């Protein structure tokens, strides 16, 4: 695949839930279809998934969205602060690296920053820039809402 160079996304959301509640959802691959646009966790294509919902560095999670299955490996965990992963098998994209960073807000909630970089083939960059930014925004806001609800501005 000829590449169009590095692309990126960077989205944020804020939850009323504390970082520990948000963190628990990130670690538990089985919860992702409950709060995100991801359709299902594909256990047969995953490796190292924890029975107790606390996946560790090296676990490979396979998620189905529509007809597409992506496989991603957890690369770093800084409890309640940073969850990082990389694409192992992500159709159309290469060199996918992402992180979810959590920061406690002054009110005890959590600011969620989900960002990543990737490469796509020529001719796909504009579509993926639009699609992935929207998809990942829905991931971040779904996580925020499911963990404890979005922050309501007065």
PDB file of N, CA, C and O in Angstrom, residues 41-98:
ATOM      1  N   UNK A  41     -16.929  -7.893  20.933  1.00  0.00           N
ATOM      2  CA  UNK A  41     -15.589  -8.400  21.207  1.00  0.00           C
ATOM      3  C   UNK A  41     -15.546  -9.803  20.622  1.00  0.00           C
ATOM      4  O   UNK A  41     -16.409 -10.632  20.928  1.00  0.00           O
ATOM      5  N   UNK A  42     -14.576 -10.072  19.775  1.00  0.00           N
ATOM      6  CA  UNK A  42     -14.429 -11.383  19.151  1.00  0.00           C
ATOM      7  C   UNK A  42     -13.422 -12.199  19.964  1.00  0.00           C
ATOM      8  O   UNK A  42     -12.213 -12.068  19.778  1.00  0.00           O
ATOM      9  N   UNK A  43     -13.934 -13.012  20.873  1.00  0.00           N
ATOM     10  CA  UNK A  43     -13.060 -13.772  21.775  1.00  0.00           C
ATOM     11  C   UNK A  43     -12.135 -14.729  21.011  1.00  0.00           C
ATOM     12  O   UNK A  43     -10.983 -14.902  21.380  1.00  0.00           O
ATOM     13  N   UNK A  44     -12.619 -15.350  19.951  1.00  0.00           N
ATOM     14  CA  UNK A  44     -11.812 -16.309  19.195  1.00  0.00           C
ATOM     15  C   UNK A  44     -10.593 -15.690  18.532  1.00  0.00           C
ATOM     16  O   UNK A  44      -9.601 -16.375  18.305  1.00  0.00           O
ATOM     17  N   UNK A  45     -10.645 -14.420  18.233  1.00  0.00           N
ATOM     18  CA  UNK A  45      -9.522 -13.733  17.591  1.00  0.00           C
ATOM     19  C   UNK A  45      -8.702 -12.917  18.593  1.00  0.00           C
ATOM     20  O   UNK A  45      -7.713 -12.295  18.228  1.00  0.00           O
ATOM     21  N   UNK A  46      -9.129 -12.907  19.856  1.00  0.00           N
ATOM     22  CA  UNK A  46      -8.412 -12.179  20.913  1.00  0.00           C
ATOM     23  C   UNK A  46      -7.431 -13.121  21.599  1.00  0.00           C
ATOM     24  O   UNK A  46      -7.577 -14.333  21.529  1.00  0.00           O
ATOM     25  N   UNK A  47      -6.450 -12.550  22.288  1.00  0.00           N
ATOM     26  CA  UNK A  47      -5.474 -13.341  23.048  1.00  0.00           C
ATOM     27  C   UNK A  47      -5.182 -12.631  24.359  1.00  0.00           C
ATOM     28  O   UNK A  47      -5.024 -11.413  24.381  1.00  0.00           O
ATOM     29  N   UNK A  48      -5.108 -13.389  25.441  1.00  0.00           N
ATOM     30  CA  UNK A  48      -4.719 -12.828  26.730  1.00  0.00           C
ATOM     31  C   UNK A  48      -5.791 -12.001  27.400  1.00  0.00           C
ATOM     32  O   UNK A  48      -5.481 -11.197  28.284  1.00  0.00           O
ATOM     33  N   UNK A  49      -7.057 -12.186  27.017  1.00  0.00           N
ATOM     34  CA  UNK A  49      -8.151 -11.443  27.651  1.00  0.00           C
ATOM     35  C   UNK A  49      -8.353 -12.001  29.064  1.00  0.00           C
ATOM     36  O   UNK A  49      -8.454 -13.201  29.265  1.00  0.00           O
ATOM     37  N   UNK A  50      -8.411 -11.111  30.032  1.00  0.00           N
ATOM     38  CA  UNK A  50      -8.530 -11.505  31.433  1.00  0.00           C
ATOM     39  C   UNK A  50      -9.974 -11.851  31.796  1.00  0.00           C
ATOM     40  O   UNK A  50     -10.895 -11.114  31.458  1.00  0.00           O
ATOM     41  N   UNK A  51     -10.152 -12.938  32.510  1.00  0.00           N
ATOM     42  CA  UNK A  51     -11.490 -13.356  32.953  1.00  0.00           C
ATOM     43  C   UNK A  51     -12.082 -12.358  33.947  1.00  0.00           C
ATOM     44  O   UNK A  51     -13.299 -12.264  34.074  1.00  0.00           O
ATOM     45  N   UNK A  52     -11.226 -11.612  34.653  1.00  0.00           N
ATOM     46  CA  UNK A  52     -11.725 -10.680  35.678  1.00  0.00           C
ATOM     47  C   UNK A  52     -11.922  -9.253  35.145  1.00  0.00           C
ATOM     48  O   UNK A  52     -12.189  -8.328  35.914  1.00  0.00           O
ATOM     49  N   UNK A  53     -11.790  -9.063  33.826  1.00  0.00           N
ATOM     50  CA  UNK A  53     -12.029  -7.742  33.251  1.00  0.00           C
ATOM     51  C   UNK A  53     -10.885  -6.773  33.429  1.00  0.00           C
ATOM     52  O   UNK A  53     -11.065  -5.567  33.290  1.00  0.00           O
ATOM     53  N   UNK A  54      -9.688  -7.291  33.716  1.00  0.00           N
ATOM     54  CA  UNK A  54      -8.520  -6.416  33.888  1.00  0.00           C
ATOM     55  C   UNK A  54      -7.410  -6.852  32.940  1.00  0.00           C
ATOM     56  O   UNK A  54      -6.411  -7.438  33.364  1.00  0.00           O
ATOM     57  N   UNK A  55      -7.597  -6.562  31.661  1.00  0.00           N
ATOM     58  CA  UNK A  55      -6.597  -6.949  30.665  1.00  0.00           C
ATOM     59  C   UNK A  55      -5.279  -6.237  30.957  1.00  0.00           C
ATOM     60  O   UNK A  55      -5.258  -5.133  31.487  1.00  0.00           O
ATOM     61  N   UNK A  56      -4.187  -6.908  30.600  1.00  0.00           N
ATOM     62  CA  UNK A  56      -2.857  -6.402  30.921  1.00  0.00           C
ATOM     63  C   UNK A  56      -2.087  -6.098  29.639  1.00  0.00           C
ATOM     64  O   UNK A  56      -2.520  -6.439  28.534  1.00  0.00           O
ATOM     65  N   UNK A  57      -0.908  -5.511  29.788  1.00  0.00           N
ATOM     66  CA  UNK A  57      -0.025  -5.233  28.662  1.00  0.00           C
ATOM     67  C   UNK A  57       0.218  -6.542  27.913  1.00  0.00           C
ATOM     68  O   UNK A  57       0.464  -7.584  28.526  1.00  0.00           O
ATOM     69  N   UNK A  58       0.110  -6.484  26.605  1.00  0.00           N
ATOM     70  CA  UNK A  58       0.307  -7.653  25.759  1.00  0.00           C
ATOM     71  C   UNK A  58      -0.988  -8.309  25.306  1.00  0.00           C
ATOM     72  O   UNK A  58      -0.993  -9.032  24.314  1.00  0.00           O
ATOM     73  N   UNK A  59      -2.088  -8.058  26.011  1.00  0.00           N
ATOM     74  CA  UNK A  59      -3.374  -8.635  25.598  1.00  0.00           C
ATOM     75  C   UNK A  59      -3.742  -8.092  24.221  1.00  0.00           C
ATOM     76  O   UNK A  59      -3.559  -6.907  23.942  1.00  0.00           O
ATOM     77  N   UNK A  60      -4.243  -8.975  23.376  1.00  0.00           N
ATOM     78  CA  UNK A  60      -4.709  -8.573  22.052  1.00  0.00           C
ATOM     79  C   UNK A  60      -6.221  -8.704  22.044  1.00  0.00           C
ATOM     80  O   UNK A  60      -6.765  -9.769  22.309  1.00  0.00           O
ATOM     81  N   UNK A  61      -6.866  -7.606  21.743  1.00  0.00           N
ATOM     82  CA  UNK A  61      -8.335  -7.550  21.726  1.00  0.00           C
ATOM     83  C   UNK A  61      -8.799  -7.414  20.287  1.00  0.00           C
ATOM     84  O   UNK A  61      -8.295  -6.573  19.553  1.00  0.00           O
ATOM     85  N   UNK A  62      -9.744  -8.245  19.908  1.00  0.00           N
ATOM     86  CA  UNK A  62     -10.311  -8.196  18.560  1.00  0.00           C
ATOM     87  C   UNK A  62     -11.742  -7.677  18.663  1.00  0.00           C
ATOM     88  O   UNK A  62     -12.562  -8.259  19.372  1.00  0.00           O
ATOM     89  N   UNK A  63     -12.002  -6.583  17.999  1.00  0.00           N
ATOM     90  CA  UNK A  63     -13.322  -5.956  18.021  1.00  0.00           C
ATOM     91  C   UNK A  63     -13.926  -5.965  16.620  1.00  0.00           C
ATOM     92  O   UNK A  63     -13.240  -5.656  15.647  1.00  0.00           O
ATOM     93  N   UNK A  64     -15.214  -6.290  16.550  1.00  0.00           N
ATOM     94  CA  UNK A  64     -15.945  -6.251  15.284  1.00  0.00           C
ATOM     95  C   UNK A  64     -16.829  -5.015  15.260  1.00  0.00           C
ATOM     96  O   UNK A  64     -17.569  -4.742  16.201  1.00  0.00           O
ATOM     97  N   UNK A  65     -16.742  -4.281  14.163  1.00  0.00           N
ATOM     98  CA  UNK A  65     -17.637  -3.157  13.894  1.00  0.00           C
ATOM     99  C   UNK A  65     -18.158  -3.389  12.479  1.00  0.00           C
ATOM    100  O   UNK A  65     -17.385  -3.304  11.523  1.00  0.00           O
ATOM    101  N   UNK A  66     -19.428  -3.726  12.360  1.00  0.00           N
ATOM    102  CA  UNK A  66     -19.964  -4.109  11.057  1.00  0.00           C
ATOM    103  C   UNK A  66     -19.283  -5.386  10.597  1.00  0.00           C
ATOM    104  O   UNK A  66     -19.196  -6.358  11.348  1.00  0.00           O
ATOM    105  N   UNK A  67     -18.722  -5.371   9.399  1.00  0.00           N
ATOM    106  CA  UNK A  67     -18.031  -6.554   8.867  1.00  0.00           C
ATOM    107  C   UNK A  67     -16.539  -6.537   9.168  1.00  0.00           C
ATOM    108  O   UNK A  67     -15.839  -7.494   8.886  1.00  0.00           O
ATOM    109  N   UNK A  68     -16.060  -5.440   9.743  1.00  0.00           N
ATOM    110  CA  UNK A  68     -14.626  -5.263   9.965  1.00  0.00           C
ATOM    111  C   UNK A  68     -14.214  -5.711  11.362  1.00  0.00           C
ATOM    112  O   UNK A  68     -14.833  -5.325  12.350  1.00  0.00           O
ATOM    113  N   UNK A  69     -13.149  -6.517  11.424  1.00  0.00           N
ATOM    114  CA  UNK A  69     -12.565  -6.926  12.702  1.00  0.00           C
ATOM    115  C   UNK A  69     -11.181  -6.293  12.795  1.00  0.00           C
ATOM    116  O   UNK A  69     -10.373  -6.413  11.881  1.00  0.00           O
ATOM    117  N   UNK A  70     -10.933  -5.601  13.902  1.00  0.00           N
ATOM    118  CA  UNK A  70      -9.619  -5.026  14.162  1.00  0.00           C
ATOM    119  C   UNK A  70      -9.014  -5.732  15.364  1.00  0.00           C
ATOM    120  O   UNK A  70      -9.733  -6.114  16.296  1.00  0.00           O
ATOM    121  N   UNK A  71      -7.708  -5.908  15.353  1.00  0.00           N
ATOM    122  CA  UNK A  71      -6.997  -6.510  16.485  1.00  0.00           C
ATOM    123  C   UNK A  71      -5.985  -5.493  16.988  1.00  0.00           C
ATOM    124  O   UNK A  71      -5.195  -4.961  16.215  1.00  0.00           O
ATOM    125  N   UNK A  72      -6.043  -5.243  18.303  1.00  0.00           N
ATOM    126  CA  UNK A  72      -5.192  -4.228  18.920  1.00  0.00           C
ATOM    127  C   UNK A  72      -4.538  -4.798  20.176  1.00  0.00           C
ATOM    128  O   UNK A  72      -5.178  -5.499  20.943  1.00  0.00           O
ATOM    129  N   UNK A  73      -3.256  -4.474  20.356  1.00  0.00           N
ATOM    130  CA  UNK A  73      -2.481  -4.960  21.498  1.00  0.00           C
ATOM    131  C   UNK A  73      -2.271  -3.834  22.498  1.00  0.00           C
ATOM    132  O   UNK A  73      -1.848  -2.729  22.132  1.00  0.00           O
ATOM    133  N   UNK A  74      -2.541  -4.112  23.774  1.00  0.00           N
ATOM    134  CA  UNK A  74      -2.257  -3.139  24.832  1.00  0.00           C
ATOM    135  C   UNK A  74      -0.741  -3.040  24.970  1.00  0.00           C
ATOM    136  O   UNK A  74      -0.055  -4.046  25.142  1.00  0.00           O
ATOM    137  N   UNK A  75      -0.218  -1.816  24.907  1.00  0.00           N
ATOM    138  CA  UNK A  75       1.238  -1.620  24.969  1.00  0.00           C
ATOM    139  C   UNK A  75       1.714  -0.959  26.248  1.00  0.00           C
ATOM    140  O   UNK A  75       2.893  -1.074  26.595  1.00  0.00           O
ATOM    141  N   UNK A  76       0.837  -0.239  26.956  1.00  0.00           N
ATOM    142  CA  UNK A  76       1.257   0.420  28.194  1.00  0.00           C
ATOM    143  C   UNK A  76       0.040   0.709  29.059  1.00  0.00           C
ATOM    144  O   UNK A  76      -1.028   1.058  28.552  1.00  0.00           O
ATOM    145  N   UNK A  77       0.218   0.541  30.347  1.00  0.00           N
ATOM    146  CA  UNK A  77      -0.826   0.848  31.315  1.00  0.00           C
ATOM    147  C   UNK A  77      -0.221   1.640  32.470  1.00  0.00           C
ATOM    148  O   UNK A  77       0.723   1.179  33.101  1.00  0.00           O
ATOM    149  N   UNK A  78      -0.744   2.805  32.703  1.00  0.00           N
ATOM    150  CA  UNK A  78      -0.387   3.618  33.859  1.00  0.00           C
ATOM    151  C   UNK A  78      -1.718   3.805  34.592  1.00  0.00           C
ATOM    152  O   UNK A  78      -2.518   4.657  34.194  1.00  0.00           O
ATOM    153  N   UNK A  79      -2.000   2.963  35.592  1.00  0.00           N
ATOM    154  CA  UNK A  79      -3.341   2.889  36.182  1.00  0.00           C
ATOM    155  C   UNK A  79      -3.990   4.240  36.474  1.00  0.00           C
ATOM    156  O   UNK A  79      -3.391   5.120  37.082  1.00  0.00           O
ATOM    157  N   UNK A  80      -5.217   4.337  35.964  1.00  0.00           N
ATOM    158  CA  UNK A  80      -6.076   5.504  36.123  1.00  0.00           C
ATOM    159  C   UNK A  80      -5.520   6.761  35.465  1.00  0.00           C
ATOM    160  O   UNK A  80      -6.028   7.856  35.688  1.00  0.00           O
ATOM    161  N   UNK A  81      -4.484   6.593  34.616  1.00  0.00           N
ATOM    162  CA  UNK A  81      -3.878   7.751  33.951  1.00  0.00           C
ATOM    163  C   UNK A  81      -3.726   7.566  32.440  1.00  0.00           C
ATOM    164  O   UNK A  81      -4.080   8.448  31.677  1.00  0.00           O
ATOM    165  N   UNK A  82      -3.166   6.425  32.002  1.00  0.00           N
ATOM    166  CA  UNK A  82      -2.854   6.262  30.573  1.00  0.00           C
ATOM    167  C   UNK A  82      -2.999   4.802  30.144  1.00  0.00           C
ATOM    168  O   UNK A  82      -2.433   3.908  30.773  1.00  0.00           O
ATOM    169  N   UNK A  83      -3.760   4.607  29.073  1.00  0.00           N
ATOM    170  CA  UNK A  83      -4.007   3.305  28.466  1.00  0.00           C
ATOM    171  C   UNK A  83      -3.551   3.423  27.014  1.00  0.00           C
ATOM    172  O   UNK A  83      -4.088   4.245  26.264  1.00  0.00           O
ATOM    173  N   UNK A  84      -2.521   2.662  26.606  1.00  0.00           N
ATOM    174  CA  UNK A  84      -1.996   2.783  25.240  1.00  0.00           C
ATOM    175  C   UNK A  84      -2.092   1.446  24.520  1.00  0.00           C
ATOM    176  O   UNK A  84      -1.995   0.378  25.140  1.00  0.00           O
ATOM    177  N   UNK A  85      -2.286   1.520  23.211  1.00  0.00           N
ATOM    178  CA  UNK A  85      -2.395   0.302  22.408  1.00  0.00           C
ATOM    179  C   UNK A  85      -1.928   0.570  20.986  1.00  0.00           C
ATOM    180  O   UNK A  85      -1.750   1.717  20.577  1.00  0.00           O
ATOM    181  N   UNK A  86      -1.709  -0.534  20.238  1.00  0.00           N
ATOM    182  CA  UNK A  86      -1.266  -0.438  18.855  1.00  0.00           C
ATOM    183  C   UNK A  86      -2.072  -1.413  18.009  1.00  0.00           C
ATOM    184  O   UNK A  86      -2.554  -2.436  18.518  1.00  0.00           O
ATOM    185  N   UNK A  87      -2.188  -1.086  16.741  1.00  0.00           N
ATOM    186  CA  UNK A  87      -2.875  -1.974  15.824  1.00  0.00           C
ATOM    187  C   UNK A  87      -2.010  -3.179  15.491  1.00  0.00           C
ATOM    188  O   UNK A  87      -0.839  -3.029  15.160  1.00  0.00           O
ATOM    189  N   UNK A  88      -2.587  -4.361  15.618  1.00  0.00           N
ATOM    190  CA  UNK A  88      -1.920  -5.595  15.207  1.00  0.00           C
ATOM    191  C   UNK A  88      -2.423  -5.958  13.818  1.00  0.00           C
ATOM    192  O   UNK A  88      -1.652  -6.317  12.938  1.00  0.00           O
ATOM    193  N   UNK A  89      -3.726  -5.880  13.621  1.00  0.00           N
ATOM    194  CA  UNK A  89      -4.362  -6.144  12.334  1.00  0.00           C
ATOM    195  C   UNK A  89      -5.543  -5.184  12.227  1.00  0.00           C
ATOM    196  O   UNK A  89      -6.594  -5.415  12.819  1.00  0.00           O
ATOM    197  N   UNK A  90      -5.315  -4.087  11.529  1.00  0.00           N
ATOM    198  CA  UNK A  90      -6.349  -3.068  11.352  1.00  0.00           C
ATOM    199  C   UNK A  90      -6.503  -2.852   9.848  1.00  0.00           C
ATOM    200  O   UNK A  90      -5.642  -2.230   9.232  1.00  0.00           O
ATOM    201  N   UNK A  91      -7.587  -3.393   9.259  1.00  0.00           N
ATOM    202  CA  UNK A  91      -7.746  -3.255   7.809  1.00  0.00           C
ATOM    203  C   UNK A  91      -7.664  -1.795   7.365  1.00  0.00           C
ATOM    204  O   UNK A  91      -8.156  -0.897   8.030  1.00  0.00           O
ATOM    205  N   UNK A  92      -6.989  -1.574   6.274  1.00  0.00           N
ATOM    206  CA  UNK A  92      -6.806  -0.294   5.596  1.00  0.00           C
ATOM    207  C   UNK A  92      -5.738   0.586   6.258  1.00  0.00           C
ATOM    208  O   UNK A  92      -5.067   1.338   5.584  1.00  0.00           O
ATOM    209  N   UNK A  93      -5.540   0.473   7.575  1.00  0.00           N
ATOM    210  CA  UNK A  93      -4.572   1.325   8.268  1.00  0.00           C
ATOM    211  C   UNK A  93      -3.309   0.547   8.628  1.00  0.00           C
ATOM    212  O   UNK A  93      -3.365  -0.654   8.860  1.00  0.00           O
ATOM    213  N   UNK A  94      -2.194   1.262   8.705  1.00  0.00           N
ATOM    214  CA  UNK A  94      -0.944   0.689   9.213  1.00  0.00           C
ATOM    215  C   UNK A  94      -0.374   1.644  10.255  1.00  0.00           C
ATOM    216  O   UNK A  94      -0.782   2.797  10.360  1.00  0.00           O
ATOM    217  N   UNK A  95       0.582   1.137  11.015  1.00  0.00           N
ATOM    218  CA  UNK A  95       1.302   1.942  12.015  1.00  0.00           C
ATOM    219  C   UNK A  95       0.359   2.651  12.978  1.00  0.00           C
ATOM    220  O   UNK A  95       0.588   3.800  13.371  1.00  0.00           O
ATOM    221  N   UNK A  96      -0.713   1.956  13.380  1.00  0.00           N
ATOM    222  CA  UNK A  96      -1.692   2.566  14.272  1.00  0.00           C
ATOM    223  C   UNK A  96      -1.192   2.508  15.708  1.00  0.00           C
ATOM    224  O   UNK A  96      -0.864   1.446  16.223  1.00  0.00           O
ATOM    225  N   UNK A  97      -1.103   3.661  16.358  1.00  0.00           N
ATOM    226  CA  UNK A  97      -0.707   3.809  17.761  1.00  0.00           C
ATOM    227  C   UNK A  97      -1.711   4.759  18.408  1.00  0.00           C
ATOM    228  O   UNK A  97      -2.015   5.800  17.828  1.00  0.00           O
ATOM    229  N   UNK A  98      -2.220   4.393  19.584  1.00  0.00           N
ATOM    230  CA  UNK A  98      -3.201   5.251  20.236  1.00  0.00           C
ATOM    231  C   UNK A  98      -3.031   5.213  21.750  1.00  0.00           C
ATOM    232  O   UNK A  98      -2.448   4.274  22.299  1.00  0.00           O
TER     233      UNK A  98
END
